[in-house]
Amino acid sequence: MSEEKVNMADQLDETNEVLQDTEQAQENAAETAETTVEDKLEAAEQEITRLNDQLLRLRAEFDNYRKRTLKEKAELILNGGEKVMSSLLPVLDDLDRAMENIDKSDNVETLKEGVDLIISKLTKVLNGQGLQKMDVIGQAFDTDFHEAIALVPVTEESQKNQIIDCVTSGYILNEKVIRHAKVVVGQ
């Protein structure tokens, strides 16, 4: 029996060792799981901090972009006509010279030629800026381009709804009507 007791004692010792090993393994597993969760939490907090920083930088960048575009737009509105005005200055100079010479000249034909040249130069400058005068006489009346100020009876059927006369010229700037032609339409 003593052998049996020794065997039982050995088995009991082995069982105790297994239990201790199991408890130790469970404690280690719990610590490892706790460490893993803490690591994941810390990594997530770092990612949140990084993303918040990135968001703040993007907001600041967008705000600067918005302010810059508003400033550029204001400058464009303020100085937008500079090119047109610069191109009109030579025409203004010609008009000034014409006014200086109007009293000095008795020749009406010369004055008329000078005014015609100035008108031609002005037309060329305006055409260069994209302005086109509408050619409307004989065209069909179209409310997109014309404003009828009078209707006149016509004898020929082909003249009905046609523009007979133009009282005020119409203009198109870069394919957009900026002034409708005021016309007399046949009825």
mmCIF file of C-alpha atoms in Angstrom:
data_model
loop_
_atom_site.group_PDB
_atom_site.id
_atom_site.type_symbol
_atom_site.label_atom_id
_atom_site.label_comp_id
_atom_site.label_asym_id
_atom_site.label_seq_id
_atom_site.Cartn_x
_atom_site.Cartn_y
_atom_site.Cartn_z
ATOM 1 C CA MET A 1 0.000 0.000 0.000
ATOM 2 C CA SER A 2 2.743 2.255 0.527
ATOM 3 C CA GLU A 3 3.565 1.981 -3.116
ATOM 4 C CA GLU A 4 0.038 2.954 -3.876
ATOM 5 C CA LYS A 5 0.340 5.954 -1.610
ATOM 6 C CA VAL A 6 3.546 6.943 -3.311
ATOM 7 C CA ASN A 7 1.856 6.553 -6.700
ATOM 8 C CA MET A 8 -1.098 8.575 -5.534
ATOM 9 C CA ALA A 9 1.193 11.204 -4.092
ATOM 10 C CA ASP A 10 3.081 11.343 -7.396
ATOM 11 C CA GLN A 11 -0.175 11.609 -9.307
ATOM 12 C CA LEU A 12 -1.366 14.286 -6.924
ATOM 13 C CA ASP A 13 1.880 16.190 -7.426
ATOM 14 C CA GLU A 14 1.538 15.862 -11.195
ATOM 15 C CA THR A 15 -2.071 17.016 -11.037
ATOM 16 C CA ASN A 16 -1.061 20.002 -8.916
ATOM 17 C CA GLU A 17 1.698 20.852 -11.398
ATOM 18 C CA VAL A 18 -0.744 20.586 -14.304
ATOM 19 C CA LEU A 19 -3.197 22.815 -12.424
ATOM 20 C CA GLN A 20 -0.477 25.340 -11.675
ATOM 21 C CA ASP A 21 0.664 25.270 -15.303
ATOM 22 C CA THR A 22 -2.930 25.721 -16.457
ATOM 23 C CA GLU A 23 -3.494 28.621 -14.059
ATOM 24 C CA GLN A 24 -0.212 30.203 -15.166
ATOM 25 C CA ALA A 25 -1.175 29.778 -18.823
ATOM 26 C CA GLN A 26 -4.574 31.358 -18.167
ATOM 27 C CA GLU A 27 -2.950 34.304 -16.384
ATOM 28 C CA ASN A 28 -0.474 34.744 -19.252
ATOM 29 C CA ALA A 29 -3.289 34.551 -21.806
ATOM 30 C CA ALA A 30 -5.297 37.152 -19.882
ATOM 31 C CA GLU A 31 -2.265 39.460 -19.682
ATOM 32 C CA THR A 32 -1.557 38.967 -23.394
ATOM 33 C CA ALA A 33 -5.191 39.676 -24.298
ATOM 34 C CA GLU A 34 -5.153 42.741 -22.063
ATOM 35 C CA THR A 35 -1.909 43.954 -23.654
ATOM 36 C CA THR A 36 -3.272 43.339 -27.164
ATOM 37 C CA VAL A 37 -6.452 45.334 -26.428
ATOM 38 C CA GLU A 38 -4.383 48.148 -24.908
ATOM 39 C CA ASP A 39 -2.087 48.182 -27.952
ATOM 40 C CA LYS A 40 -5.057 48.277 -30.310
ATOM 41 C CA LEU A 41 -6.669 51.062 -28.288
ATOM 42 C CA GLU A 42 -3.460 53.086 -28.315
ATOM 43 C CA ALA A 43 -3.038 52.565 -32.076
ATOM 44 C CA ALA A 44 -6.651 53.636 -32.656
ATOM 45 C CA GLU A 45 -6.151 56.767 -30.534
ATOM 46 C CA GLN A 46 -3.008 57.638 -32.520
ATOM 47 C CA GLU A 47 -4.930 57.178 -35.791
ATOM 48 C CA ILE A 48 -7.733 59.432 -34.501
ATOM 49 C CA THR A 49 -5.178 62.087 -33.552
ATOM 50 C CA ARG A 50 -3.533 61.841 -36.978
ATOM 51 C CA LEU A 51 -6.871 62.081 -38.803
ATOM 52 C CA ASN A 52 -7.996 65.058 -36.682
ATOM 53 C CA ASP A 53 -4.734 66.830 -37.476
ATOM 54 C CA GLN A 54 -5.183 66.073 -41.177
ATOM 55 C CA LEU A 55 -8.773 67.371 -41.042
ATOM 56 C CA LEU A 56 -7.680 70.622 -39.399
ATOM 57 C CA ARG A 57 -4.987 71.127 -42.033
ATOM 58 C CA LEU A 58 -7.445 70.471 -44.866
ATOM 59 C CA ARG A 59 -9.960 72.895 -43.369
ATOM 60 C CA ALA A 60 -7.298 75.580 -43.074
ATOM 61 C CA GLU A 61 -6.118 74.908 -46.629
ATOM 62 C CA PHE A 62 -9.688 75.127 -47.964
ATOM 63 C CA ASP A 63 -10.329 78.332 -46.019
ATOM 64 C CA ASN A 64 -7.163 79.869 -47.492
ATOM 65 C CA TYR A 65 -8.221 78.721 -50.983
ATOM 66 C CA ARG A 66 -11.673 80.277 -50.533
ATOM 67 C CA LYS A 67 -10.199 83.585 -49.325
ATOM 68 C CA ARG A 68 -7.697 83.627 -52.202
ATOM 69 C CA THR A 69 -10.377 82.979 -54.847
ATOM 70 C CA LEU A 70 -12.630 85.682 -53.376
ATOM 71 C CA LYS A 71 -9.730 88.136 -53.505
ATOM 72 C CA GLU A 72 -8.887 87.156 -57.090
ATOM 73 C CA LYS A 73 -12.535 87.514 -58.096
ATOM 74 C CA ALA A 74 -12.726 90.980 -56.531
ATOM 75 C CA GLU A 75 -9.541 92.013 -58.362
ATOM 76 C CA LEU A 76 -10.894 90.636 -61.627
ATOM 77 C CA ILE A 77 -14.119 92.603 -61.234
ATOM 78 C CA LEU A 78 -12.197 95.738 -60.320
ATOM 79 C CA ASN A 79 -9.656 95.469 -63.141
ATOM 80 C CA GLY A 80 -11.662 93.433 -65.656
ATOM 81 C CA GLY A 81 -12.287 96.355 -67.985
ATOM 82 C CA GLU A 82 -8.634 97.397 -68.088
ATOM 83 C CA LYS A 83 -7.957 95.640 -71.387
ATOM 84 C CA VAL A 84 -10.997 97.211 -73.055
ATOM 85 C CA MET A 85 -10.213 100.652 -71.687
ATOM 86 C CA SER A 86 -6.601 100.420 -72.830
ATOM 87 C CA SER A 87 -7.708 99.513 -76.334
ATOM 88 C CA LEU A 88 -10.117 102.488 -76.418
ATOM 89 C CA LEU A 89 -7.502 105.080 -75.437
ATOM 90 C CA PRO A 90 -6.118 105.543 -78.986
ATOM 91 C CA VAL A 91 -9.652 106.202 -80.238
ATOM 92 C CA LEU A 92 -10.145 108.767 -77.477
ATOM 93 C CA ASP A 93 -6.870 110.420 -78.506
ATOM 94 C CA ASP A 94 -8.133 110.623 -82.102
ATOM 95 C CA LEU A 95 -11.384 112.212 -80.926
ATOM 96 C CA ASP A 96 -9.429 114.793 -78.917
ATOM 97 C CA ARG A 97 -7.323 115.644 -81.984
ATOM 98 C CA ALA A 98 -10.467 115.922 -84.108
ATOM 99 C CA MET A 99 -12.010 118.350 -81.629
ATOM 100 C CA GLU A 100 -8.833 120.466 -81.650
ATOM 101 C CA ASN A 101 -8.890 120.657 -85.453
ATOM 102 C CA ILE A 102 -12.626 121.178 -85.914
ATOM 103 C CA ASP A 103 -12.337 124.961 -85.457
ATOM 104 C CA LYS A 104 -9.216 125.176 -87.621
ATOM 105 C CA SER A 105 -10.735 123.545 -90.676
ATOM 106 C CA ASP A 106 -13.403 124.936 -92.961
ATOM 107 C CA ASN A 107 -13.430 121.846 -95.157
ATOM 108 C CA VAL A 108 -16.425 119.722 -94.143
ATOM 109 C CA GLU A 109 -15.289 116.817 -96.311
ATOM 110 C CA THR A 110 -11.986 116.571 -94.440
ATOM 111 C CA LEU A 111 -13.812 116.600 -91.090
ATOM 112 C CA LYS A 112 -16.214 113.937 -92.345
ATOM 113 C CA GLU A 113 -13.307 111.748 -93.473
ATOM 114 C CA GLY A 114 -11.649 112.173 -90.067
ATOM 115 C CA VAL A 115 -14.820 111.173 -88.219
ATOM 116 C CA ASP A 116 -15.269 108.193 -90.556
ATOM 117 C CA LEU A 117 -11.699 107.073 -89.788
ATOM 118 C CA ILE A 118 -12.324 107.387 -86.044
ATOM 119 C CA ILE A 119 -15.562 105.391 -86.330
ATOM 120 C CA SER A 120 -13.735 102.755 -88.358
ATOM 121 C CA LYS A 121 -10.951 102.569 -85.763
ATOM 122 C CA LEU A 122 -13.474 102.328 -82.903
ATOM 123 C CA THR A 123 -15.380 99.576 -84.707
ATOM 124 C CA LYS A 124 -12.146 97.656 -85.260
ATOM 125 C CA VAL A 125 -11.201 97.956 -81.568
ATOM 126 C CA LEU A 126 -14.654 96.813 -80.427
ATOM 127 C CA ASN A 127 -14.642 93.915 -82.890
ATOM 128 C CA GLY A 128 -11.271 92.910 -81.453
ATOM 129 C CA GLN A 129 -12.931 92.710 -78.027
ATOM 130 C CA GLY A 130 -15.618 90.350 -79.372
ATOM 131 C CA LEU A 131 -18.351 92.907 -80.108
ATOM 132 C CA GLN A 132 -20.291 92.438 -83.346
ATOM 133 C CA LYS A 133 -22.946 94.720 -84.803
ATOM 134 C CA MET A 134 -26.075 92.892 -85.959
ATOM 135 C CA ASP A 135 -26.962 93.111 -89.642
ATOM 136 C CA VAL A 136 -30.762 93.042 -89.448
ATOM 137 C CA ILE A 137 -32.359 94.713 -92.489
ATOM 138 C CA GLY A 138 -34.156 92.120 -94.604
ATOM 139 C CA GLN A 139 -33.847 89.434 -91.916
ATOM 140 C CA ALA A 140 -36.803 87.597 -90.381
ATOM 141 C CA PHE A 141 -37.935 89.114 -87.078
ATOM 142 C CA ASP A 142 -36.615 87.116 -84.091
ATOM 143 C CA THR A 143 -37.376 88.152 -80.504
ATOM 144 C CA ASP A 144 -34.071 86.662 -79.350
ATOM 145 C CA PHE A 145 -32.211 89.355 -81.303
ATOM 146 C CA HIS A 146 -34.722 92.088 -82.170
ATOM 147 C CA GLU A 147 -37.167 94.404 -80.442
ATOM 148 C CA ALA A 148 -40.049 95.576 -82.624
ATOM 149 C CA ILE A 149 -40.828 99.243 -82.049
ATOM 150 C CA ALA A 150 -43.226 99.577 -84.969
ATOM 151 C CA LEU A 151 -45.244 97.428 -87.352
ATOM 152 C CA VAL A 152 -45.839 98.762 -90.854
ATOM 153 C CA PRO A 153 -48.156 97.366 -93.489
ATOM 154 C CA VAL A 154 -46.380 95.923 -96.530
ATOM 155 C CA THR A 155 -47.692 95.150 -99.991
ATOM 156 C CA GLU A 156 -45.435 92.214 -100.796
ATOM 157 C CA GLU A 157 -46.031 88.887 -99.047
ATOM 158 C CA SER A 158 -42.253 88.266 -98.856
ATOM 159 C CA GLN A 159 -41.817 91.320 -96.586
ATOM 160 C CA LYS A 160 -44.246 90.094 -93.922
ATOM 161 C CA ASN A 161 -42.492 89.424 -90.603
ATOM 162 C CA GLN A 162 -39.305 90.836 -92.168
ATOM 163 C CA ILE A 163 -37.297 93.729 -90.758
ATOM 164 C CA ILE A 164 -37.895 96.804 -92.907
ATOM 165 C CA ASP A 165 -35.797 99.339 -90.975
ATOM 166 C CA CYS A 166 -33.398 99.438 -88.014
ATOM 167 C CA VAL A 167 -33.824 102.370 -85.618
ATOM 168 C CA THR A 168 -31.118 101.335 -83.124
ATOM 169 C CA SER A 169 -28.387 98.834 -83.897
ATOM 170 C CA GLY A 170 -28.127 95.659 -81.851
ATOM 171 C CA TYR A 171 -24.874 94.163 -80.632
ATOM 172 C CA ILE A 172 -23.580 90.710 -79.751
ATOM 173 C CA LEU A 173 -20.622 90.261 -77.395
ATOM 174 C CA ASN A 174 -18.967 86.853 -77.595
ATOM 175 C CA GLU A 175 -22.140 85.191 -78.910
ATOM 176 C CA LYS A 176 -24.376 86.847 -76.275
ATOM 177 C CA VAL A 177 -26.859 89.578 -77.164
ATOM 178 C CA ILE A 178 -26.001 92.652 -75.107
ATOM 179 C CA ARG A 179 -28.433 94.970 -76.895
ATOM 180 C CA HIS A 180 -31.406 93.976 -79.008
ATOM 181 C CA ALA A 181 -31.779 95.791 -82.318
ATOM 182 C CA LYS A 182 -34.804 98.123 -82.300
ATOM 183 C CA VAL A 183 -36.501 97.486 -85.611
ATOM 184 C CA VAL A 184 -39.521 98.209 -87.778
ATOM 185 C CA VAL A 185 -41.240 95.004 -88.895
ATOM 186 C CA GLY A 186 -43.426 94.447 -91.959
ATOM 187 C CA GLN A 187 -46.956 93.247 -91.318
#
